[in-house]
Coordinates of C-alpha atoms in Angstrom, one line a residue:
Chain A
M69 CA -0.5 0.2 0.1
F70 CA 1.2 3.5 -1.2
N71 CA 2.6 5.1 2.0
F72 CA 4.0 8.2 3.4
S73 CA 8.1 6.6 1.9
D74 CA 6.3 6.5 -1.3
L75 CA 5.5 9.6 -0.9
I76 CA 9.0 10.3 -0.7
I77 CA 11.0 8.2 -3.2
Q78 CA 7.9 9.6 -6.0
N79 CA 9.2 13.0 -5.1
V80 CA 13.1 12.3 -4.7
K81 CA 13.0 11.0 -8.0
M82 CA 10.6 13.6 -9.8
K83 CA 13.4 16.8 -7.9
K84 CA 16.6 14.4 -8.2
S85 CA 17.9 15.3 -4.8
H86 CA 18.0 13.1 -2.0
V87 CA 18.7 16.9 0.1
V88 CA 16.2 18.4 2.9
V89 CA 16.9 21.9 3.8
G90 CA 15.7 22.6 7.4
I91 CA 14.6 26.1 8.3
D92 CA 15.5 26.8 11.9
P93 CA 15.5 30.2 11.2
D94 CA 17.4 32.4 14.1
I95 CA 16.1 36.3 14.6
N96 CA 20.2 37.0 14.9
R97 CA 21.4 34.9 11.4
I98 CA 18.1 35.5 9.9
P99 CA 19.9 38.9 7.5
L100 CA 19.1 42.6 8.4
F101 CA 16.3 44.4 6.4
Y102 CA 14.0 41.1 6.9
L103 CA 14.4 42.5 10.9
K104 CA 13.8 46.4 9.8
E105 CA 10.6 45.7 7.7
A106 CA 9.1 43.6 10.2
E107 CA 10.0 46.6 13.1
S108 CA 8.2 49.0 10.8
L109 CA 5.4 47.0 11.1
Y110 CA 5.2 45.6 14.3
G111 CA 8.1 47.4 16.4
V112 CA 10.4 44.9 17.9
S113 CA 8.3 42.3 19.2
S114 CA 7.8 39.0 19.0
Q115 CA 4.8 39.7 16.8
G116 CA 7.3 41.0 14.6
A117 CA 10.0 38.4 14.7
A118 CA 7.3 36.1 14.0
H119 CA 6.9 38.5 10.5
A120 CA 10.6 38.0 10.0
L121 CA 10.8 34.7 10.5
L122 CA 8.0 33.7 8.0
E123 CA 9.1 36.5 5.4
F124 CA 12.7 34.9 5.7
G125 CA 11.2 30.7 5.6
K126 CA 9.7 32.4 2.4
T127 CA 12.2 33.5 0.6
V128 CA 14.0 30.1 1.5
I129 CA 11.1 28.0 0.9
N130 CA 10.1 29.5 -2.2
T131 CA 14.6 29.3 -3.6
V132 CA 15.2 26.0 -2.5
K133 CA 11.9 24.1 -3.8
D134 CA 13.2 23.5 -7.7
Y135 CA 15.9 21.3 -6.1
V136 CA 14.5 19.6 -2.8
A137 CA 11.5 17.2 -2.5
V138 CA 11.1 18.1 0.9
V139 CA 12.1 20.6 3.8
K140 CA 12.2 20.3 7.5
L141 CA 10.5 23.0 10.2
Q142 CA 12.1 23.1 13.5
S143 CA 9.4 24.3 16.2
A144 CA 11.7 25.5 18.9
Y145 CA 13.1 28.2 16.2
F146 CA 9.2 29.1 16.2
E147 CA 8.3 28.5 19.6
V148 CA 10.4 31.4 21.0
Y149 CA 7.9 33.8 19.8
G150 CA 4.9 31.7 21.4
A151 CA 1.3 32.1 20.1
Y152 CA 3.5 34.5 16.9
G153 CA 5.9 31.9 16.6
V154 CA 3.4 28.9 16.3
A155 CA 1.5 30.9 13.4
T156 CA 4.8 31.9 11.5
F157 CA 5.7 27.7 11.9
W158 CA 2.6 26.7 10.4
E159 CA 2.2 29.1 8.0
L160 CA 5.4 28.0 6.7
V161 CA 3.6 25.0 7.0
S162 CA 0.9 25.7 3.8
H163 CA 3.7 27.6 1.9
A164 CA 5.4 24.8 2.0
K165 CA 2.7 21.9 0.8
N166 CA 1.4 25.0 -1.6
E167 CA 4.9 24.5 -3.6
G168 CA 4.5 21.5 -3.9
L169 CA 7.0 20.5 -0.8
I170 CA 6.9 17.4 1.7
V171 CA 6.5 18.9 4.9
I172 CA 8.8 17.4 8.4
A173 CA 8.4 18.5 11.6
D174 CA 10.9 18.6 13.4
A175 CA 9.4 18.7 17.1
K176 CA 11.4 15.4 18.3
R177 CA 8.6 14.9 21.0
G178 CA 7.4 12.3 23.0
D179 CA 5.4 11.5 26.5
I180 CA 2.8 9.1 28.1
G181 CA 0.1 7.6 25.8
P182 CA -2.2 10.2 26.0
T183 CA -0.2 13.3 25.0
S184 CA 1.8 11.4 22.7
R185 CA -2.1 11.0 21.2
A186 CA -1.9 14.5 21.6
Y187 CA 1.0 15.6 20.1
S188 CA 0.3 13.6 16.8
E189 CA -3.1 15.5 17.3
S190 CA -0.9 18.7 16.6
F191 CA 1.2 17.1 13.8
F192 CA -0.9 14.6 11.8
G193 CA -5.0 15.9 12.9
D194 CA -7.4 14.3 13.7
K195 CA -10.8 12.8 11.7
T196 CA -12.5 12.5 15.0
N197 CA -12.0 16.2 16.2
K198 CA -14.1 19.0 14.9
W199 CA -12.8 21.6 16.8
R200 CA -9.3 22.0 15.1
D201 CA -11.0 22.7 11.2
S202 CA -8.7 24.1 9.4
N203 CA -5.8 24.1 11.1
P204 CA -2.9 22.3 8.4
T205 CA -0.9 19.4 8.9
V206 CA 2.5 18.5 8.4
D207 CA 3.6 15.0 6.5
A208 CA 6.1 13.9 9.8
L209 CA 7.1 14.3 12.7
T210 CA 10.8 13.5 14.2
I211 CA 9.9 11.7 17.4
N212 CA 12.1 10.8 20.3
P213 CA 11.8 7.3 22.4
Y214 CA 12.9 7.4 25.8
L215 CA 9.2 6.7 27.4
G216 CA 9.3 3.5 25.2
K217 CA 6.6 1.7 22.9
D218 CA 4.0 3.4 24.3
S219 CA 4.9 6.6 23.8
I220 CA 5.1 5.8 20.1
D221 CA 2.6 3.4 18.9
P222 CA -0.2 6.5 19.2
F223 CA 2.1 8.6 16.5
Y224 CA 2.1 5.2 14.1
N225 CA -1.7 3.9 14.4
S226 CA -2.5 7.8 13.1
A227 CA 0.5 7.9 10.8
I228 CA -0.9 4.7 9.4
S229 CA -5.0 5.8 9.3
L230 CA -3.5 9.1 8.0
K231 CA -1.0 8.0 5.2
K232 CA 1.5 10.3 7.5
G233 CA 5.5 9.7 7.9
L234 CA 7.3 9.4 11.8
F235 CA 11.6 9.8 12.0
I236 CA 12.1 7.9 15.2
L237 CA 16.0 9.2 16.8
V238 CA 18.1 7.0 17.3
K239 CA 21.5 8.4 16.9
T240 CA 21.1 11.5 16.7
S241 CA 23.8 14.3 15.2
N242 CA 25.5 15.9 18.1
D243 CA 28.5 15.2 19.8
S244 CA 27.0 14.1 23.4
S245 CA 24.4 12.0 21.4
E246 CA 27.1 9.3 23.2
D247 CA 25.9 10.0 26.8
L248 CA 23.2 7.6 26.4
Q249 CA 22.6 6.9 23.2
D250 CA 26.0 4.3 23.0
K251 CA 26.3 2.9 26.2
Q252 CA 26.5 -0.6 25.7
L253 CA 23.1 -2.6 27.0
K254 CA 24.0 -5.7 29.4
S255 CA 22.6 -7.6 25.6
Q256 CA 26.1 -6.3 24.2
L257 CA 23.2 -4.1 22.2
T258 CA 23.6 -0.2 22.7
V259 CA 20.3 1.8 23.3
S260 CA 20.2 3.6 19.8
E261 CA 20.8 -0.7 18.3
T262 CA 18.5 -1.9 20.8
I263 CA 15.5 2.0 19.4
A264 CA 16.9 0.8 15.9
E265 CA 15.3 -3.2 17.0
W266 CA 11.7 -1.8 17.6
V267 CA 11.8 0.8 14.4
N268 CA 12.8 -2.6 12.2
N269 CA 9.4 -4.3 14.1
Y270 CA 7.4 -1.5 13.4
A271 CA 9.2 -0.4 10.0
C272 CA 8.1 -4.2 9.4
D273 CA 4.3 -4.6 9.4
S274 CA 4.0 -1.5 7.6
I275 CA 5.6 -1.7 4.4
G276 CA 5.3 0.6 0.5
E277 CA 5.2 0.2 -2.8
N278 CA 8.8 0.9 -2.8
G279 CA 9.7 -1.8 -0.2
Y280 CA 9.9 1.3 2.3
S281 CA 8.0 1.5 5.4
L282 CA 6.5 4.8 7.4
I283 CA 8.8 4.6 10.3
G284 CA 11.6 5.6 9.5
A285 CA 15.0 7.4 11.8
V286 CA 17.6 9.7 12.8
V287 CA 20.4 8.9 12.3
G288 CA 23.2 11.6 12.2
A289 CA 25.6 12.3 9.5
T290 CA 28.3 13.1 11.8
H291 CA 28.9 9.0 12.7
T292 CA 29.6 8.5 10.0
K293 CA 31.2 4.6 11.2
D294 CA 27.8 3.5 12.3
I295 CA 25.4 4.3 8.9
L296 CA 26.1 0.9 7.5
K297 CA 24.8 -1.0 10.7
F298 CA 22.3 0.7 11.2
R299 CA 21.6 0.4 7.8
K300 CA 21.8 -3.5 8.2
L301 CA 19.8 -2.9 10.7
M302 CA 16.9 -1.1 9.3
P303 CA 17.1 -2.1 5.9
N304 CA 13.0 -0.9 5.4
S305 CA 13.2 2.5 6.5
I306 CA 13.8 5.6 5.4
F307 CA 17.2 7.4 7.2
L308 CA 16.4 11.1 8.0
L309 CA 20.7 12.0 8.5
P310 CA 20.6 14.9 10.1
G311 CA 24.1 17.5 10.4
Y312 CA 25.7 17.9 6.6
G313 CA 27.5 21.3 6.3
A314 CA 27.6 23.1 9.7
Q315 CA 27.2 19.7 11.2
G316 CA 30.5 18.6 9.5
G317 CA 28.5 15.7 7.1
K318 CA 29.8 15.7 4.1
G319 CA 28.4 13.5 0.7
E320 CA 31.1 10.7 0.6
N321 CA 30.8 9.8 3.9
I322 CA 27.1 9.3 4.1
T323 CA 27.0 7.0 1.0
N324 CA 26.4 3.8 3.2
A325 CA 22.7 5.4 5.0
F326 CA 21.8 4.2 1.1
N327 CA 20.3 1.0 -0.1
P328 CA 21.5 -0.5 -2.8
D329 CA 18.8 0.3 -5.2
G330 CA 19.5 4.4 -4.6
Y331 CA 16.8 4.9 -2.2
G332 CA 16.4 5.0 2.1
A333 CA 18.7 8.4 3.2
L334 CA 17.0 11.8 3.2
I335 CA 20.2 14.2 4.4
S336 CA 19.9 17.3 5.4
A337 CA 21.1 20.7 6.2
S338 CA 19.9 23.5 7.1
R339 CA 22.8 26.6 8.9
S340 CA 24.7 25.7 5.9
I341 CA 21.9 26.1 4.0
I342 CA 20.0 29.3 5.2
Y343 CA 22.5 31.6 6.7
S344 CA 24.7 30.7 3.5
Y345 CA 25.4 33.8 2.0
N346 CA 27.1 34.9 5.4
K347 CA 26.5 38.2 6.8
V348 CA 23.0 39.5 8.0
E349 CA 24.1 43.1 6.4
I350 CA 23.2 41.1 2.7
K351 CA 21.1 44.0 1.0
T352 CA 18.4 41.9 -1.5
E353 CA 16.8 39.1 -2.0
H354 CA 18.2 38.6 -4.8
Q355 CA 21.9 38.0 -3.5
I356 CA 20.3 35.4 -1.0
K357 CA 18.7 33.7 -3.5
K358 CA 21.6 33.2 -5.0
C359 CA 24.0 32.2 -2.4
I360 CA 21.2 29.3 -0.7
T361 CA 20.4 28.4 -4.5
D362 CA 24.5 27.4 -4.4
A363 CA 24.6 26.2 -1.6
V364 CA 21.4 24.1 -1.7
R365 CA 23.1 23.0 -5.5
N366 CA 26.5 22.4 -4.5
M367 CA 25.2 20.4 -1.7
N368 CA 23.1 17.8 -3.7
N369 CA 25.8 17.2 -7.1
D370 CA 27.8 16.8 -3.7
I371 CA 25.3 13.8 -2.1
N372 CA 24.6 13.1 -5.9
D373 CA 28.3 12.4 -6.5
A374 CA 29.2 10.5 -3.7
L375 CA 26.0 7.8 -5.2
L376 CA 27.3 7.6 -8.1
R377 CA 30.6 7.0 -7.6
E378 CA 29.0 3.6 -5.9
N379 CA 26.5 2.8 -8.5
K380 CA 24.0 4.1 -6.1
L381 CA 22.3 7.0 -8.4
K382 CA 18.5 6.6 -9.6
W383 CA 18.9 8.8 -12.6
K384 CA 21.9 9.7 -13.8
A385 CA 22.1 6.4 -14.4
E386 CA 18.5 6.2 -16.0
A387 CA 20.6 10.0 -18.5
L388 CA 23.3 8.1 -19.4
N389 CA 20.9 4.7 -20.7
S390 CA 18.5 7.0 -22.3
R391 CA 22.0 8.0 -24.3
H392 CA 22.9 4.7 -26.1
Chain B
M116 CA 21.9 31.1 46.9
F117 CA 17.9 31.5 46.4
N118 CA 16.9 29.1 43.8
F119 CA 14.5 27.6 42.2
S120 CA 14.1 24.6 44.6
D121 CA 13.7 26.9 47.3
L122 CA 10.9 28.3 45.9
I123 CA 9.4 25.4 45.8
I124 CA 10.0 24.6 49.4
Q125 CA 8.9 28.5 50.6
N126 CA 5.8 27.3 49.5
V127 CA 5.1 24.0 49.9
K128 CA 5.4 25.6 53.3
M129 CA 2.7 28.0 52.9
K130 CA 0.2 26.0 50.8
K131 CA 1.0 22.6 53.5
S132 CA 1.0 20.7 50.5
H133 CA 3.1 19.1 48.2
V134 CA 0.5 18.4 45.7
V135 CA 0.6 19.4 42.3
V136 CA -2.7 20.0 39.4
G137 CA -1.1 19.3 36.0
I138 CA -3.1 20.8 33.6
D139 CA -4.0 18.4 30.9
P140 CA -7.6 19.7 29.1
D141 CA -9.0 17.6 27.1
I142 CA -12.3 18.7 25.0
N143 CA -13.5 15.6 25.3
R144 CA -13.8 16.0 28.5
I145 CA -14.1 19.5 29.6
P146 CA -18.0 21.1 30.5
L147 CA -19.8 20.5 28.3
F148 CA -21.1 24.2 28.8
Y149 CA -17.5 26.0 28.6
L150 CA -17.4 24.2 25.0
K151 CA -20.8 25.2 24.4
E152 CA -19.5 29.3 25.2
A153 CA -16.8 28.8 22.9
E154 CA -19.1 27.8 20.1
S155 CA -21.9 30.9 20.7
L156 CA -18.6 33.2 20.7
Y157 CA -16.3 31.5 17.8
G158 CA -18.4 28.4 16.3
V159 CA -17.1 25.2 16.1
S160 CA -12.5 26.2 15.7
S161 CA -9.1 26.5 16.7
Q162 CA -10.1 29.5 17.9
G163 CA -13.2 28.4 19.2
A164 CA -11.6 25.6 21.6
A165 CA -8.7 27.6 22.4
H166 CA -10.8 29.4 24.5
A167 CA -13.3 26.6 25.9
L168 CA -9.6 25.2 27.5
L169 CA -9.4 29.2 28.5
E170 CA -12.1 29.4 30.6
F171 CA -11.3 25.5 32.0
G172 CA -8.6 26.1 32.8
K173 CA -8.3 29.6 34.4
T174 CA -11.3 27.9 36.4
V175 CA -9.3 25.0 37.4
I176 CA -6.5 27.5 38.7
N177 CA -8.6 29.8 40.0
T178 CA -10.5 26.4 42.4
V179 CA -7.3 24.9 43.3
K180 CA -4.3 27.9 44.4
D181 CA -5.5 28.1 47.3
Y182 CA -4.8 24.1 48.4
V183 CA -1.2 24.1 46.1
A184 CA 1.9 25.6 45.7
V185 CA 2.1 25.0 41.8
V186 CA 0.4 23.7 39.4
K187 CA 1.7 22.0 35.6
L188 CA 0.9 22.8 32.4
Q189 CA 1.2 19.8 29.7
S190 CA 2.0 22.2 26.6
A191 CA 0.8 18.4 24.0
Y192 CA -2.7 19.8 24.6
F193 CA -3.2 23.4 23.6
E194 CA -0.4 23.1 20.9
V195 CA -3.7 21.1 19.0
Y196 CA -5.1 23.6 18.5
G197 CA -1.8 26.0 16.8
A198 CA -0.9 28.9 18.0
Y199 CA -4.1 30.1 19.1
G200 CA -4.3 26.7 21.5
V201 CA -0.2 28.3 22.1
A202 CA -1.5 31.7 23.7
T203 CA -4.2 29.4 26.2
F204 CA -1.0 27.8 27.1
W205 CA 0.7 31.4 28.0
E206 CA -2.6 33.1 29.0
L207 CA -2.8 30.4 31.3
V208 CA 0.9 31.1 32.4
S209 CA 0.4 34.5 33.7
H210 CA -3.3 33.7 35.3
A211 CA -1.4 31.3 37.5
K212 CA 1.4 32.9 38.5
N213 CA -0.5 36.1 38.7
E214 CA -2.0 34.2 41.0
G215 CA 0.5 33.5 42.7
L216 CA 1.2 29.9 41.5
I217 CA 4.9 28.2 40.6
V218 CA 4.0 27.4 37.2
I219 CA 5.5 23.9 35.3
A220 CA 5.8 23.6 31.7
D221 CA 5.7 19.6 30.8
A222 CA 6.9 20.0 27.2
K223 CA 9.8 17.3 27.5
R224 CA 11.9 18.8 25.2
G225 CA 15.1 18.1 24.7
D226 CA 16.7 18.9 21.2
I227 CA 20.9 19.6 20.4
G228 CA 22.6 22.7 21.5
P229 CA 21.8 25.2 19.6
T230 CA 17.7 23.9 18.8
S231 CA 18.0 23.5 23.0
R232 CA 18.7 26.9 23.6
A233 CA 15.9 27.8 21.2
Y234 CA 13.5 25.4 23.4
S235 CA 14.6 26.9 26.9
E236 CA 14.1 30.6 25.3
S237 CA 11.3 29.7 24.4
F238 CA 9.8 29.1 28.0
F239 CA 12.0 31.1 30.5
G240 CA 13.0 33.8 27.7
D241 CA 16.1 35.9 26.7
K242 CA 17.1 38.7 28.6
T243 CA 19.2 39.5 25.8
N244 CA 16.4 39.0 23.0
K245 CA 14.9 42.4 22.9
W246 CA 12.3 41.0 20.1
R247 CA 10.5 38.5 22.2
D248 CA 9.8 41.3 24.6
S249 CA 6.9 40.2 27.0
N250 CA 6.5 37.3 26.3
P251 CA 6.2 35.5 30.0
T252 CA 8.1 32.5 30.9
V253 CA 7.9 30.1 33.2
D254 CA 9.3 29.0 36.4
A255 CA 10.4 25.1 35.6
L256 CA 10.6 22.8 32.1
T257 CA 10.7 19.1 32.1
I258 CA 13.4 17.8 29.9
N259 CA 13.9 14.8 28.1
P260 CA 17.5 13.6 28.2
Y261 CA 17.8 11.2 25.2
L262 CA 20.3 13.3 23.4
G263 CA 22.4 13.1 26.4
K264 CA 24.2 15.4 28.3
D265 CA 25.4 19.0 25.5
S266 CA 21.1 18.8 25.1
I267 CA 21.1 19.5 29.1
D268 CA 23.8 22.5 29.7
P269 CA 21.5 25.8 27.8
F270 CA 18.7 24.3 29.7
Y271 CA 20.8 24.4 33.1
N272 CA 22.2 27.4 32.1
S273 CA 19.6 29.9 31.6
A274 CA 17.9 28.4 34.1
I275 CA 20.5 29.6 37.1
S276 CA 21.6 32.6 35.4
L277 CA 17.2 33.1 35.3
K278 CA 16.2 31.8 38.7
K279 CA 14.6 28.7 37.0
G280 CA 13.8 24.8 37.6
L281 CA 14.3 21.7 35.1
F282 CA 13.1 18.5 36.3
I283 CA 15.3 16.1 33.4
L284 CA 12.7 12.2 32.6
V285 CA 15.1 10.2 35.0
K286 CA 12.3 7.5 34.6
T287 CA 8.5 8.2 34.2
S288 CA 5.2 7.0 35.1
N289 CA 3.8 5.0 32.4
D290 CA 3.6 1.0 31.8
S291 CA 6.8 0.6 28.5
S292 CA 8.8 2.9 29.9
E293 CA 10.7 -0.6 31.2
D294 CA 11.2 -0.7 27.2
L295 CA 14.1 1.8 27.5
Q296 CA 14.3 3.3 31.2
D297 CA 14.8 -0.4 33.0
K298 CA 17.8 -1.5 30.7
Q299 CA 20.0 -2.7 32.5
L300 CA 23.6 -1.8 31.0
K301 CA 27.1 -3.5 31.1
S302 CA 27.9 -1.4 34.5
Q303 CA 24.8 -2.8 36.2
L304 CA 23.8 0.7 36.2
T305 CA 20.1 0.7 34.7
V306 CA 19.4 3.2 31.2
S307 CA 17.1 5.7 33.9
E308 CA 19.8 5.3 37.2
T309 CA 22.3 6.8 34.8
I310 CA 20.6 9.1 34.2
A311 CA 19.7 9.4 37.7
E312 CA 23.5 10.0 37.8
W313 CA 22.8 12.4 35.6
V314 CA 21.0 14.7 37.2
N315 CA 22.7 13.7 40.8
N316 CA 26.1 15.7 39.2
Y317 CA 24.2 19.0 37.8
A318 CA 22.7 19.0 41.6
C319 CA 26.0 18.9 43.4
D320 CA 26.5 22.3 41.7
S321 CA 23.7 23.7 41.8
I322 CA 22.4 23.7 45.9
G323 CA 20.2 26.0 47.1
E324 CA 19.3 27.9 50.7
N325 CA 17.7 24.9 51.4
G326 CA 20.3 22.1 50.2
Y327 CA 18.5 21.5 47.4
S328 CA 19.4 21.8 43.4
L329 CA 17.3 24.0 40.9
I330 CA 18.0 20.1 39.2
G331 CA 14.8 18.0 40.1
A332 CA 13.5 14.6 38.3
V333 CA 10.6 13.5 37.2
V334 CA 10.7 9.9 39.1
G335 CA 7.0 7.7 38.2
A336 CA 4.2 7.5 40.9
T337 CA 4.1 4.8 39.9
H338 CA 6.8 2.9 40.5
T339 CA 6.3 2.3 43.9
K340 CA 9.4 0.0 44.4
D341 CA 12.2 1.7 42.1
I342 CA 11.4 5.6 44.2
L343 CA 13.4 4.6 47.7
K344 CA 16.8 3.9 44.9
F345 CA 16.2 6.4 43.4
R346 CA 15.9 8.8 46.4
K347 CA 19.5 7.5 47.1
L348 CA 20.6 8.2 44.0
M349 CA 19.9 12.7 43.4
P350 CA 19.2 12.7 47.5
N351 CA 19.2 16.8 46.5
S352 CA 16.9 16.7 43.8
I353 CA 13.5 17.6 44.3
F354 CA 11.2 14.6 42.6
L355 CA 8.6 15.4 40.1
L356 CA 6.3 12.1 40.9
P357 CA 3.8 12.1 37.9
G358 CA 1.3 8.8 37.9
Y359 CA -1.0 9.5 41.3
G360 CA -4.9 9.0 40.6
A361 CA -5.5 8.4 36.8
Q362 CA -2.0 6.5 36.7
G363 CA -2.4 4.1 40.2
G364 CA -0.2 6.2 42.3
K365 CA -1.5 6.4 46.0
G366 CA 0.2 8.6 48.7
E367 CA 1.4 5.4 51.2
N368 CA 3.4 4.6 47.7
I369 CA 5.3 7.7 46.7
T370 CA 6.6 8.6 50.6
N371 CA 10.7 7.7 50.0
A372 CA 10.4 10.0 47.9
F373 CA 10.1 12.7 50.7
N374 CA 13.6 13.4 52.4
P375 CA 13.7 12.9 56.3
D376 CA 13.4 16.5 56.0
G377 CA 9.7 15.8 54.3
Y378 CA 10.5 18.3 51.4
G379 CA 11.7 17.3 48.2
A380 CA 8.5 15.6 45.9
L381 CA 6.0 17.0 44.2
I382 CA 3.3 15.3 44.1
S383 CA 1.6 15.3 40.4
A384 CA -2.3 14.6 39.4
S385 CA -4.1 15.5 36.5
R386 CA -7.3 13.6 35.1
S387 CA -7.9 12.4 38.7
I388 CA -8.4 16.2 39.8
I389 CA -9.7 17.9 36.6
Y390 CA -12.0 15.8 35.7
S391 CA -13.0 14.6 39.0
Y392 CA -17.1 15.8 38.1
N393 CA -16.6 12.5 35.7
K394 CA -19.7 14.3 34.0
V395 CA -19.2 16.4 30.6
E396 CA -22.9 17.1 31.7
I397 CA -22.4 18.9 35.0
K398 CA -24.1 22.1 34.6
T399 CA -22.2 24.7 36.7
E400 CA -19.6 26.5 37.7
H401 CA -19.4 26.2 41.4
Q402 CA -20.5 22.4 41.5
I403 CA -17.1 21.9 39.3
K404 CA -15.3 23.8 41.8
K405 CA -16.8 21.7 44.1
C406 CA -15.7 18.3 42.9
I407 CA -11.9 20.2 42.4
T408 CA -11.4 21.2 45.9
D409 CA -13.0 18.1 47.6
A410 CA -10.0 15.9 45.1
V411 CA -7.8 17.8 45.8
R412 CA -8.3 18.4 49.7
N413 CA -8.7 14.7 49.4
M414 CA -5.5 14.1 47.3
N415 CA -3.6 16.8 49.5
N416 CA -4.7 14.4 53.4
D417 CA -3.6 11.4 51.7
I418 CA -0.3 12.5 50.7
N419 CA 0.0 14.5 54.2
D420 CA -1.1 11.7 56.2
A421 CA 1.2 9.2 54.6
L422 CA 3.5 11.5 55.3
L423 CA 2.6 11.8 58.8
R424 CA 2.4 8.7 60.2
E425 CA 6.3 8.3 58.9
N426 CA 6.8 11.4 60.6
K427 CA 8.1 13.7 57.6
L428 CA 4.9 15.6 58.1
K429 CA 6.7 19.4 58.5
W430 CA 3.8 21.6 58.8
K431 CA 1.8 19.7 60.9
A432 CA 4.5 18.5 64.5
E433 CA 5.0 22.4 64.0
A434 CA 1.0 22.9 64.5
L435 CA 1.7 20.1 67.2
N436 CA 4.3 21.4 68.7
S437 CA 2.4 24.4 69.1
R438 CA -0.5 23.7 71.2
H439 CA 2.1 22.8 73.8

């Protein structure tokens, strides 16, 4: 049955890109002219900040939409500005979806069962709740597994019925992910390998048309040596690999995240793309768009070239064939 | 130096109550007359739902404020209604603080360093960000430790400088907390015991006037046999124990969470208090208030009686002394 992973593969093929652009807008790093405009409209206020984030986010989306299939919005940067920030988050979700992009909410939620149901409803909606009217929904959500399987189930059940996707945190990109995730259990597995086994059990019960599940895994692009291990533990899951770029991940190091079919991984970068103009004094939207376009195309080429070298690039191989 | 734990102890003494009321408002369980009023004002919509949650939440706060020192707002139930819901969350935070209550945001956040900083700013504010103007802040936040210590540090640093508190998830109240948290490591410690050691290391560096740290721990009231173990592992942390009531926790089973000084634990209940009227058809605010008052007083008496039996009740002992 067609599920979230099939939607991913369909769109990745169409855009010829495994890249995900992360939208993590920090008021201290976005171009100054967005702030000046916002200040003139709403003053230096949460409402003003939320407006600046909205306009900047739209620019990013409008720029990257031809080069990527998926964007990932980091909830934290919007929550800073309270209800105004959250309104911007959902406006950008709608904008990205209207532009044909798949949207992942990077919110890393996880709680006891009834509360996880409420979080699932927050991000995926719930057809039985007539009060939640026209709020948009995201296509996928990142999930923290610390509370165990009964905290994943409500998200998983909603994802099945509403055709959504999940990315469970298995091995995160940050340095101190080792503090807990690399700890070895008596069973010989590490904590993150244990979570990988959970993910695989869920995945085996929810395989789509292309052989992948709606339940994916977050595996940091920074942990090169572990990627192949996790690929083997979760053969049917799409990996979301954050940490490319600003956190140090590179294309040549993450090809093991892909299956021999050339699919199964989405490589995410945020700061190295959306702040690629380096200076907040940059003057025009045209200049910003050029910097972001260059950054996202370079990243895409870096990954596609690395995959080509390993004979894992689906579309260039097809392009070569068509020349015969 | 006076810190968040001192604020807790000061207010617990004043209210003679270790009870925390959790505000987890579910549209399917709040009294119908709130929904009717909201529908007449805003229609069946997210705005309407957020209004109903606001009015219901105010009733709960106004009712429990004389019997508890602390309320805990569960973010998920507000996020369901997008920006409207988040606006209600912050209005209730302000309302509770204006009524002299300490407010814990139960949001279980945790992310890589820069993102944790953004979450910390979302809940605690940041004096260096002039754009976040008049947004209120909470007094404390629950934190998920899956991403390791570099994800806790931004919250901890803010908590020190802004006099806030943290409750790290150590052992959660849900059944499948055992899936990961009870797993035994090669070091012989379980995962949750390992997190308890982290908490204690942070705590030893941030002790307040009453001997407690600003960094506390979530330990489910449902895991009676583990409570004493965690008390010994984290002698200087205030425990937040969810799971009393609806999830099965009882006063007599949680006295081990308290230190011999009679402090060090906050017992939280949500559904058993805020839905204590049982029927959504309940007609008047007066009736609701009576049910909630009875429920919270019974809970407080249950806990105080259990502490008295173990000679751990500070204020009744004082009251007895004053009769001599």
